[in-house]
CSV table of C-alpha atoms and ligand atoms in Angstrom, one decimal:
chain,number,residue,atom,x,y,z
A,926,MET,CA,-58.6,6.1,35.2
A,927,ILE,CA,-55.5,4.0,34.5
A,928,ASN,CA,-52.4,6.0,35.2
A,929,ILE,CA,-48.8,5.1,34.5
A,930,VAL,CA,-46.1,7.0,36.5
A,931,THR,CA,-42.7,6.5,35.0
A,932,GLY,CA,-40.0,7.0,37.7
A,933,GLY,CA,-42.8,6.5,40.3
A,934,ALA,CA,-40.4,5.1,42.9
A,935,GLY,CA,-38.4,8.4,42.9
A,936,PHE,CA,-38.7,11.5,44.9
A,937,ILE,CA,-41.4,13.5,43.1
A,938,GLY,CA,-42.9,10.4,41.4
A,939,SER,CA,-43.7,8.7,44.7
A,940,HIS,CA,-45.4,11.9,46.1
A,941,LEU,CA,-47.5,12.0,42.9
A,942,ILE,CA,-48.5,8.4,43.3
A,943,ASP,CA,-49.6,9.1,46.9
A,944,TRP,CA,-51.9,11.8,45.6
A,945,LEU,CA,-53.3,9.7,42.7
A,946,MET,CA,-53.9,6.7,45.0
A,947,LYS,CA,-55.6,8.9,47.6
A,948,SER,CA,-57.9,10.2,44.8
A,949,GLY,CA,-59.0,6.6,44.1
A,950,GLU,CA,-57.1,6.3,40.7
A,951,GLU,CA,-55.6,3.1,39.3
A,952,VAL,CA,-51.8,3.5,39.2
A,953,ILE,CA,-49.1,1.5,37.5
A,954,CYS,CA,-45.6,2.5,38.6
A,955,LEU,CA,-42.8,1.9,36.2
A,956,ASP,CA,-39.3,2.3,37.5
A,957,ASN,CA,-35.9,0.7,36.9
A,958,LEU,CA,-34.9,1.6,40.5
A,959,CYS,CA,-31.6,3.2,39.3
A,960,THR,CA,-32.2,6.1,41.7
A,961,GLY,CA,-35.8,5.4,42.8
A,962,ASP,CA,-36.5,3.4,46.0
A,963,ARG,CA,-39.0,0.6,46.4
A,964,LYS,CA,-39.7,1.8,50.0
A,965,ASN,CA,-41.1,5.1,48.7
A,966,ILE,CA,-44.1,3.3,47.3
A,967,ALA,CA,-44.2,0.2,49.6
A,968,ARG,CA,-47.3,1.5,51.4
A,969,TRP,CA,-49.4,0.8,48.2
A,970,ASP,CA,-48.0,-2.7,47.5
A,971,ASN,CA,-51.1,-4.6,48.5
A,972,HIS,CA,-53.6,-2.1,47.3
A,973,PRO,CA,-55.8,-3.6,44.5
A,974,LYS,CA,-55.5,-0.4,42.4
A,975,PHE,CA,-51.7,-0.3,42.5
A,976,LYS,CA,-49.1,-2.2,40.6
A,977,PHE,CA,-45.3,-1.9,40.4
A,978,ILE,CA,-43.4,-3.0,37.3
A,979,LYS,CA,-39.6,-2.9,37.4
A,980,HIS,CA,-39.1,-1.6,33.9
A,981,ASP,CA,-36.4,0.5,32.1
A,982,ILE,CA,-38.3,3.0,29.9
A,983,THR,CA,-35.5,2.8,27.3
A,984,ASN,CA,-37.2,-0.5,26.4
A,985,PRO,CA,-40.7,-0.2,24.8
A,986,ILE,CA,-43.7,-1.3,26.8
A,987,ASN,CA,-47.3,-2.0,25.9
A,988,ILE,CA,-50.0,-1.4,28.6
A,989,GLU,CA,-53.5,-0.1,28.3
A,990,VAL,CA,-53.4,3.4,29.8
A,991,GLU,CA,-55.3,6.7,29.9
A,992,LYS,CA,-52.9,9.1,31.6
A,993,ILE,CA,-49.1,8.8,31.6
A,994,TRP,CA,-46.9,10.9,34.0
A,995,HIS,CA,-43.4,10.7,32.5
A,996,LEU,CA,-40.9,11.5,35.3
A,997,ALA,CA,-38.3,8.7,34.7
A,998,CYS,CA,-34.8,10.2,34.7
A,999,PRO,CA,-32.1,10.7,37.4
A,1000,ALA,CA,-32.7,14.3,38.5
A,1001,SER,CA,-29.7,15.3,40.6
A,1002,SER,CA,-26.5,16.4,38.9
A,1003,LYS,CA,-24.5,13.8,40.8
A,1004,ASN,CA,-26.8,11.0,39.5
A,1005,TYR,CA,-27.4,12.1,36.0
A,1006,LYS,CA,-23.7,12.7,35.4
A,1007,ARG,CA,-22.8,9.2,36.8
A,1008,ASP,CA,-24.0,7.4,33.6
A,1009,SER,CA,-24.4,10.3,31.3
A,1010,ILE,CA,-25.0,8.2,28.1
A,1011,LYS,CA,-27.8,6.3,29.9
A,1012,THR,CA,-29.3,9.7,31.0
A,1013,SER,CA,-29.3,10.9,27.3
A,1014,LEU,CA,-30.9,7.6,26.2
A,1015,THR,CA,-33.6,7.8,29.0
A,1016,ASN,CA,-34.5,11.3,27.9
A,1017,SER,CA,-34.5,10.5,24.2
A,1018,ILE,CA,-35.4,6.8,23.6
A,1019,GLY,CA,-37.3,6.6,26.9
A,1020,THR,CA,-39.4,9.7,26.0
A,1021,PHE,CA,-40.0,8.3,22.5
A,1022,ASN,CA,-41.3,5.0,24.0
A,1023,VAL,CA,-43.6,6.9,26.3
A,1024,LEU,CA,-44.9,9.1,23.5
A,1025,GLU,CA,-45.5,6.0,21.3
A,1026,LEU,CA,-47.4,4.4,24.1
A,1027,ALA,CA,-49.5,7.5,24.7
A,1028,THR,CA,-50.3,7.8,21.0
A,1029,LYS,CA,-51.3,4.2,20.6
A,1030,ASN,CA,-53.7,4.5,23.6
A,1031,LYS,CA,-54.9,8.0,22.8
A,1032,ALA,CA,-53.7,8.7,26.4
A,1033,LYS,CA,-52.7,12.1,27.8
A,1034,VAL,CA,-49.0,12.3,28.6
A,1035,LEU,CA,-47.4,14.8,31.0
A,1036,PHE,CA,-43.6,15.2,30.6
A,1037,THR,CA,-41.6,16.7,33.5
A,1038,SER,CA,-39.0,18.9,31.9
A,1039,THR,CA,-36.7,21.0,33.9
A,1040,SER,CA,-35.4,24.6,34.6
A,1041,GLU,CA,-32.0,23.3,33.4
A,1042,ILE,CA,-33.2,23.7,29.8
A,1043,TYR,CA,-32.8,27.5,30.4
A,1044,GLY,CA,-29.0,27.0,31.1
A,1045,ASN,CA,-27.1,30.0,32.2
A,1046,SER,CA,-29.5,32.7,31.0
A,1047,PRO,CA,-28.7,36.3,32.0
A,1048,SER,CA,-32.4,36.9,32.5
A,1049,ASN,CA,-33.5,37.7,36.1
A,1050,CYS,CA,-36.8,35.9,35.8
A,1051,LEU,CA,-37.2,33.0,33.4
A,1052,LEU,CA,-40.3,33.1,31.1
A,1053,GLU,CA,-41.3,30.0,29.1
A,1054,SER,CA,-40.5,32.0,25.9
A,1055,ASN,CA,-36.8,32.1,26.9
A,1056,PHE,CA,-34.9,29.7,24.5
A,1057,GLY,CA,-32.0,29.1,27.0
A,1058,TYR,CA,-28.2,29.3,27.1
A,1059,VAL,CA,-27.2,25.7,27.3
A,1060,ASN,CA,-23.8,24.1,26.7
A,1061,PRO,CA,-24.5,21.4,24.1
A,1062,ASN,CA,-21.6,19.1,24.9
A,1063,GLY,CA,-20.7,19.6,28.6
A,1064,PHE,CA,-20.9,17.4,31.7
A,1065,LYS,CA,-24.6,18.4,32.2
A,1066,SER,CA,-25.7,18.2,28.6
A,1067,CYS,CA,-27.0,14.7,29.0
A,1068,TYR,CA,-29.7,16.2,31.3
A,1069,SER,CA,-30.2,19.7,30.0
A,1070,GLU,CA,-29.9,18.9,26.3
A,1071,GLY,CA,-31.6,15.5,27.0
A,1072,LYS,CA,-34.7,17.3,28.4
A,1073,ARG,CA,-34.6,19.8,25.6
A,1074,LEU,CA,-34.7,17.0,23.0
A,1075,ALA,CA,-37.5,15.3,25.0
A,1076,GLU,CA,-39.5,18.5,24.9
A,1077,SER,CA,-38.9,18.7,21.2
A,1078,LEU,CA,-40.1,15.1,20.8
A,1079,CYS,CA,-43.3,15.8,22.8
A,1080,PHE,CA,-44.2,18.8,20.5
A,1081,ASP,CA,-43.3,16.8,17.3
A,1082,PHE,CA,-45.7,14.0,18.5
A,1083,PHE,CA,-48.3,16.7,19.1
A,1084,ARG,CA,-47.9,18.2,15.7
A,1085,SER,CA,-47.5,14.9,13.8
A,1086,HIS,CA,-50.0,12.6,15.7
A,1087,LYS,CA,-52.1,15.0,17.8
A,1088,THR,CA,-50.7,13.2,20.9
A,1089,GLN,CA,-52.2,14.9,24.0
A,1090,ILE,CA,-49.0,16.3,25.5
A,1091,ARG,CA,-48.4,18.4,28.6
A,1092,VAL,CA,-45.0,19.8,29.4
A,1093,ALA,CA,-44.0,21.1,32.9
A,1094,ARG,CA,-40.6,22.8,33.6
A,1095,ILE,CA,-39.8,22.1,37.3
A,1096,PHE,CA,-37.5,24.3,39.4
A,1097,ASN,CA,-35.5,23.0,42.4
A,1098,VAL,CA,-37.9,20.9,44.3
A,1099,TYR,CA,-37.1,19.6,47.8
A,1100,GLY,CA,-38.8,17.7,50.6
A,1101,PRO,CA,-39.0,14.2,52.2
A,1102,ARG,CA,-37.7,11.2,50.3
A,1103,ILE,CA,-34.7,12.8,48.6
A,1104,LYS,CA,-32.0,10.2,49.2
A,1105,LYS,CA,-29.1,10.8,51.5
A,1106,ASN,CA,-26.5,10.4,48.8
A,1107,ASP,CA,-28.5,12.2,46.1
A,1108,GLY,CA,-26.3,15.3,46.0
A,1109,ARG,CA,-29.0,18.0,45.9
A,1110,VAL,CA,-28.2,21.0,48.0
A,1111,ILE,CA,-30.9,21.0,50.6
A,1112,SER,CA,-30.8,17.3,51.4
A,1113,ASN,CA,-26.9,17.4,51.4
A,1114,PHE,CA,-26.9,20.3,53.9
A,1115,ILE,CA,-29.5,18.7,56.2
A,1116,TYR,CA,-27.7,15.3,56.3
A,1117,GLN,CA,-24.3,17.0,56.8
A,1118,ALA,CA,-25.6,19.2,59.6
A,1119,ILE,CA,-27.4,16.2,61.4
A,1120,ASP,CA,-24.2,14.1,61.0
A,1121,GLN,CA,-22.2,17.1,62.4
A,1122,LYS,CA,-20.1,17.2,59.2
A,1123,ALA,CA,-18.9,20.3,57.3
A,1124,LEU,CA,-21.4,21.7,54.8
A,1125,THR,CA,-20.0,21.5,51.3
A,1126,ILE,CA,-20.2,24.8,49.4
A,1127,ASN,CA,-19.5,24.7,45.7
A,1128,GLY,CA,-17.6,27.8,44.5
A,1129,SER,CA,-18.5,31.1,46.1
A,1130,GLY,CA,-21.9,29.9,47.5
A,1131,LYS,CA,-23.4,33.0,45.9
A,1132,GLN,CA,-25.4,31.0,43.4
A,1133,LYS,CA,-29.1,31.6,43.7
A,1134,ARG,CA,-32.0,29.1,43.5
A,1135,CYS,CA,-35.7,29.3,44.1
A,1136,PHE,CA,-36.7,26.4,46.3
A,1137,CYS,CA,-40.2,24.8,46.0
A,1138,TYR,CA,-41.6,22.3,48.5
A,1139,VAL,CA,-42.7,19.0,46.9
A,1140,ASP,CA,-46.3,19.3,48.2
A,1141,ASP,CA,-46.7,22.4,46.1
A,1142,ILE,CA,-45.4,20.9,42.9
A,1143,ILE,CA,-47.9,17.9,42.9
A,1144,PRO,CA,-51.1,20.1,42.5
A,1145,GLY,CA,-49.3,22.0,39.7
A,1146,LEU,CA,-48.8,18.7,37.8
A,1147,ILE,CA,-52.3,17.5,38.4
A,1148,LYS,CA,-53.8,20.8,37.2
A,1149,LEU,CA,-51.6,20.8,34.1
A,1150,MET,CA,-52.7,17.3,33.2
A,1151,ASP,CA,-56.3,18.2,33.6
A,1152,CYS,CA,-56.2,21.4,31.6
A,1153,ASP,CA,-56.3,21.9,27.8
A,1154,PHE,CA,-52.9,23.6,27.6
A,1155,CYS,CA,-49.9,21.7,26.2
A,1156,GLY,CA,-47.3,23.9,27.9
A,1157,PRO,CA,-44.4,24.4,28.4
A,1158,ILE,CA,-45.2,25.8,31.8
A,1159,ASN,CA,-42.9,26.7,34.7
A,1160,LEU,CA,-43.6,25.3,38.1
A,1161,GLY,CA,-41.4,26.7,40.9
A,1162,ASN,CA,-41.4,29.1,43.8
A,1163,PRO,CA,-40.1,32.5,42.8
A,1164,LYS,CA,-40.8,33.9,46.3
A,1165,GLU,CA,-38.3,31.6,48.0
A,1166,GLU,CA,-35.0,32.7,46.3
A,1167,TYR,CA,-31.9,32.2,48.3
A,1168,ASN,CA,-28.2,32.0,47.7
A,1169,ILE,CA,-26.5,28.8,48.8
A,1170,LEU,CA,-24.6,30.3,51.7
A,1171,SER,CA,-27.8,31.7,53.2
A,1172,ILE,CA,-29.6,28.3,52.8
A,1173,ALA,CA,-26.6,26.6,54.5
A,1174,ASN,CA,-26.9,29.1,57.4
A,1175,LEU,CA,-30.6,28.7,57.7
A,1176,ILE,CA,-30.4,24.9,57.8
A,1177,LYS,CA,-27.6,25.2,60.5
A,1178,ARG,CA,-29.8,27.4,62.6
A,1179,LYS,CA,-32.8,25.1,62.2
A,1180,ILE,CA,-30.8,22.0,63.2
A,1181,ASN,CA,-29.0,24.0,65.9
A,1182,VAL,CA,-25.5,23.0,64.9
A,1183,ASP,CA,-22.3,25.0,64.2
A,1184,SER,CA,-20.9,22.9,61.4
A,1185,PRO,CA,-18.1,24.6,59.4
A,1186,PHE,CA,-18.2,25.1,55.7
A,1187,LYS,CA,-16.0,23.1,53.3
A,1188,LYS,CA,-15.3,25.0,50.1
A,1189,LEU,CA,-15.3,22.9,47.0
A,1190,PRO,CA,-14.5,24.1,43.4
A,1191,LYS,CA,-17.3,25.5,41.3
A,1192,PRO,CA,-18.7,22.7,39.1
A,1193,PRO,CA,-18.4,23.1,35.3
A,1194,ASP,CA,-21.4,24.9,33.7
A,1195,GLU,CA,-22.7,26.0,37.1
A,1196,ILE,CA,-25.9,28.0,36.9
A,1197,MET,CA,-25.4,31.2,38.9
A,1198,LYS,CA,-29.0,32.3,39.3
A,1199,ARG,CA,-32.4,30.8,38.3
A,1200,LYS,CA,-35.8,32.2,39.1
A,1201,PRO,CA,-39.0,31.2,37.4
A,1202,SER,CA,-41.8,33.4,36.1
A,1203,ILE,CA,-45.0,31.6,37.2
A,1204,LYS,CA,-47.3,34.1,35.5
A,1205,LEU,CA,-48.5,31.5,33.1
A,1206,ALA,CA,-49.1,28.9,35.8
A,1207,LYS,CA,-51.1,31.4,37.8
A,1208,GLU,CA,-53.2,32.5,34.8
A,1209,ILE,CA,-53.8,29.1,33.2
A,1210,LEU,CA,-53.7,26.7,36.1
A,1211,ASN,CA,-54.7,29.0,38.9
A,1212,TRP,CA,-51.6,27.6,40.7
A,1213,GLU,CA,-49.0,29.1,42.9
A,1214,PRO,CA,-46.9,27.6,45.7
A,1215,LYS,CA,-48.1,28.1,49.3
A,1216,ILE,CA,-45.4,26.5,51.5
A,1217,ASN,CA,-42.6,28.9,52.6
A,1218,ILE,CA,-39.0,27.8,53.1
A,1219,ASP,CA,-39.3,27.7,57.0
A,1220,LEU,CA,-42.2,25.3,56.9
A,1221,GLY,CA,-40.7,23.2,54.0
A,1222,LEU,CA,-37.4,22.9,55.7
A,1223,GLU,CA,-38.9,21.9,59.1
A,1224,LYS,CA,-41.0,19.2,57.4
A,1225,THR,CA,-37.9,17.9,55.5
A,1226,ILE,CA,-35.7,18.0,58.6
A,1227,SER,CA,-38.2,16.1,60.7
A,1228,TYR,CA,-38.5,13.4,58.0
A,1229,ILE,CA,-34.7,13.1,57.6
A,1230,LYS,CA,-34.3,12.9,61.4
A,1231,LEU,CA,-36.7,10.0,61.6
A,1232,GLU,CA,-35.2,8.3,58.6
A,1233,ASP,CA,-31.7,8.6,60.1
A,1234,LEU,CA,-32.6,6.9,63.3
B,302,UDP,N1,-24.4,22.9,45.9
B,302,UDP,C1,-23.5,23.2,46.9
B,302,UDP,N2,-23.2,22.2,47.8
B,302,UDP,C2,-23.8,20.9,47.7
B,302,UDP,C3,-24.7,20.7,46.7
B,302,UDP,C4,-25.0,21.7,45.8
B,302,UDP,O1,-23.0,24.3,47.1
B,302,UDP,O2,-23.4,20.1,48.6
B,302,UDP,C5,-24.8,24.0,45.0
B,302,UDP,C6,-24.7,23.6,43.5
B,302,UDP,O3,-23.4,23.8,43.0
B,302,UDP,C7,-25.8,24.6,43.0
B,302,UDP,C8,-26.8,24.7,44.0
B,302,UDP,O4,-26.2,24.3,45.2
B,302,UDP,O5,-25.2,25.9,42.8
B,302,UDP,C9,-28.0,23.8,43.8
B,302,UDP,O6,-27.6,22.5,43.6
B,302,UDP,P1,-28.6,21.3,43.3
B,302,UDP,O7,-27.7,20.2,42.8
B,302,UDP,O8,-29.4,21.1,44.4
B,302,UDP,O9,-29.5,21.9,42.1
B,302,UDP,P2,-29.2,22.4,40.6
B,302,UDP,O10,-27.7,22.9,40.6
B,302,UDP,O11,-29.5,21.3,39.7
B,302,UDP,O12,-30.1,23.6,40.5
């Protein structure tokens, strides 16, 4: 099977590539390296079934392929806001190019959408049928509305060209290979605690997220690609719901430091709570996360300590 992974040098993309390579698949990694890191995939460089192409998906590409895993897009709010116009173009033109490539090759294409498409929904547990409460023109819209448009493009290609689409909505993934300056909460807190700096708390710190370890997400993506269901389907860990202050305290305890907190203003369009329903993923994919926050944090902390040496 020839696989293309767009954004394959990034955090989730590189873990997906590890899984595909270990399964004996052929993998072409496309990445413009705007947030991805060549070292995440360096172990496969000399492998005969692996190829890296530095390519920006907002430009069309023509390669023979059977499965496309479309992950390319800066995923942390710090990174996607930095060049917001480019983020919108990656989600729109980039996804269009990927869908054209899939259609031409009669390939399957899995698009990684996001829990951000639900916006600030008052719902306690987000079902895939929830249409979302998203600001269409705020600082985060390039990502949340960008991903919504990309989902819409996927389904229009399905309806118009019978393109074999799969859409996953991913909720707050963490684990090894999130970059130091990426800005996501768990990696921020671990690096801050190890460096004996204050842990930066945005707003009250009462915002809640459900945290899913990266090794749990990969089998969800694989199962979705291999099933007959287009999606959208939520992938996340509803059992591991924490507010930001409690995650900060847990990380301090695990690293055994007494760093202070530094209160920062609440970011615009902050989401106050976000919990996935994974009923559909359980029923259709027979998937649910297995790694609890203690184990996930320990693995992530060990990786970061080694990286930081
Ligand atoms: N957050 C925080 N301090 C940080 C980074 C993030 O308090 O140093 C908060 C952020 O405002 C949000 C939550 O942690 O409420 C999760 O942030 P992240 O960027 O990891 O994910 P997202 O907001 O996209 O769910």
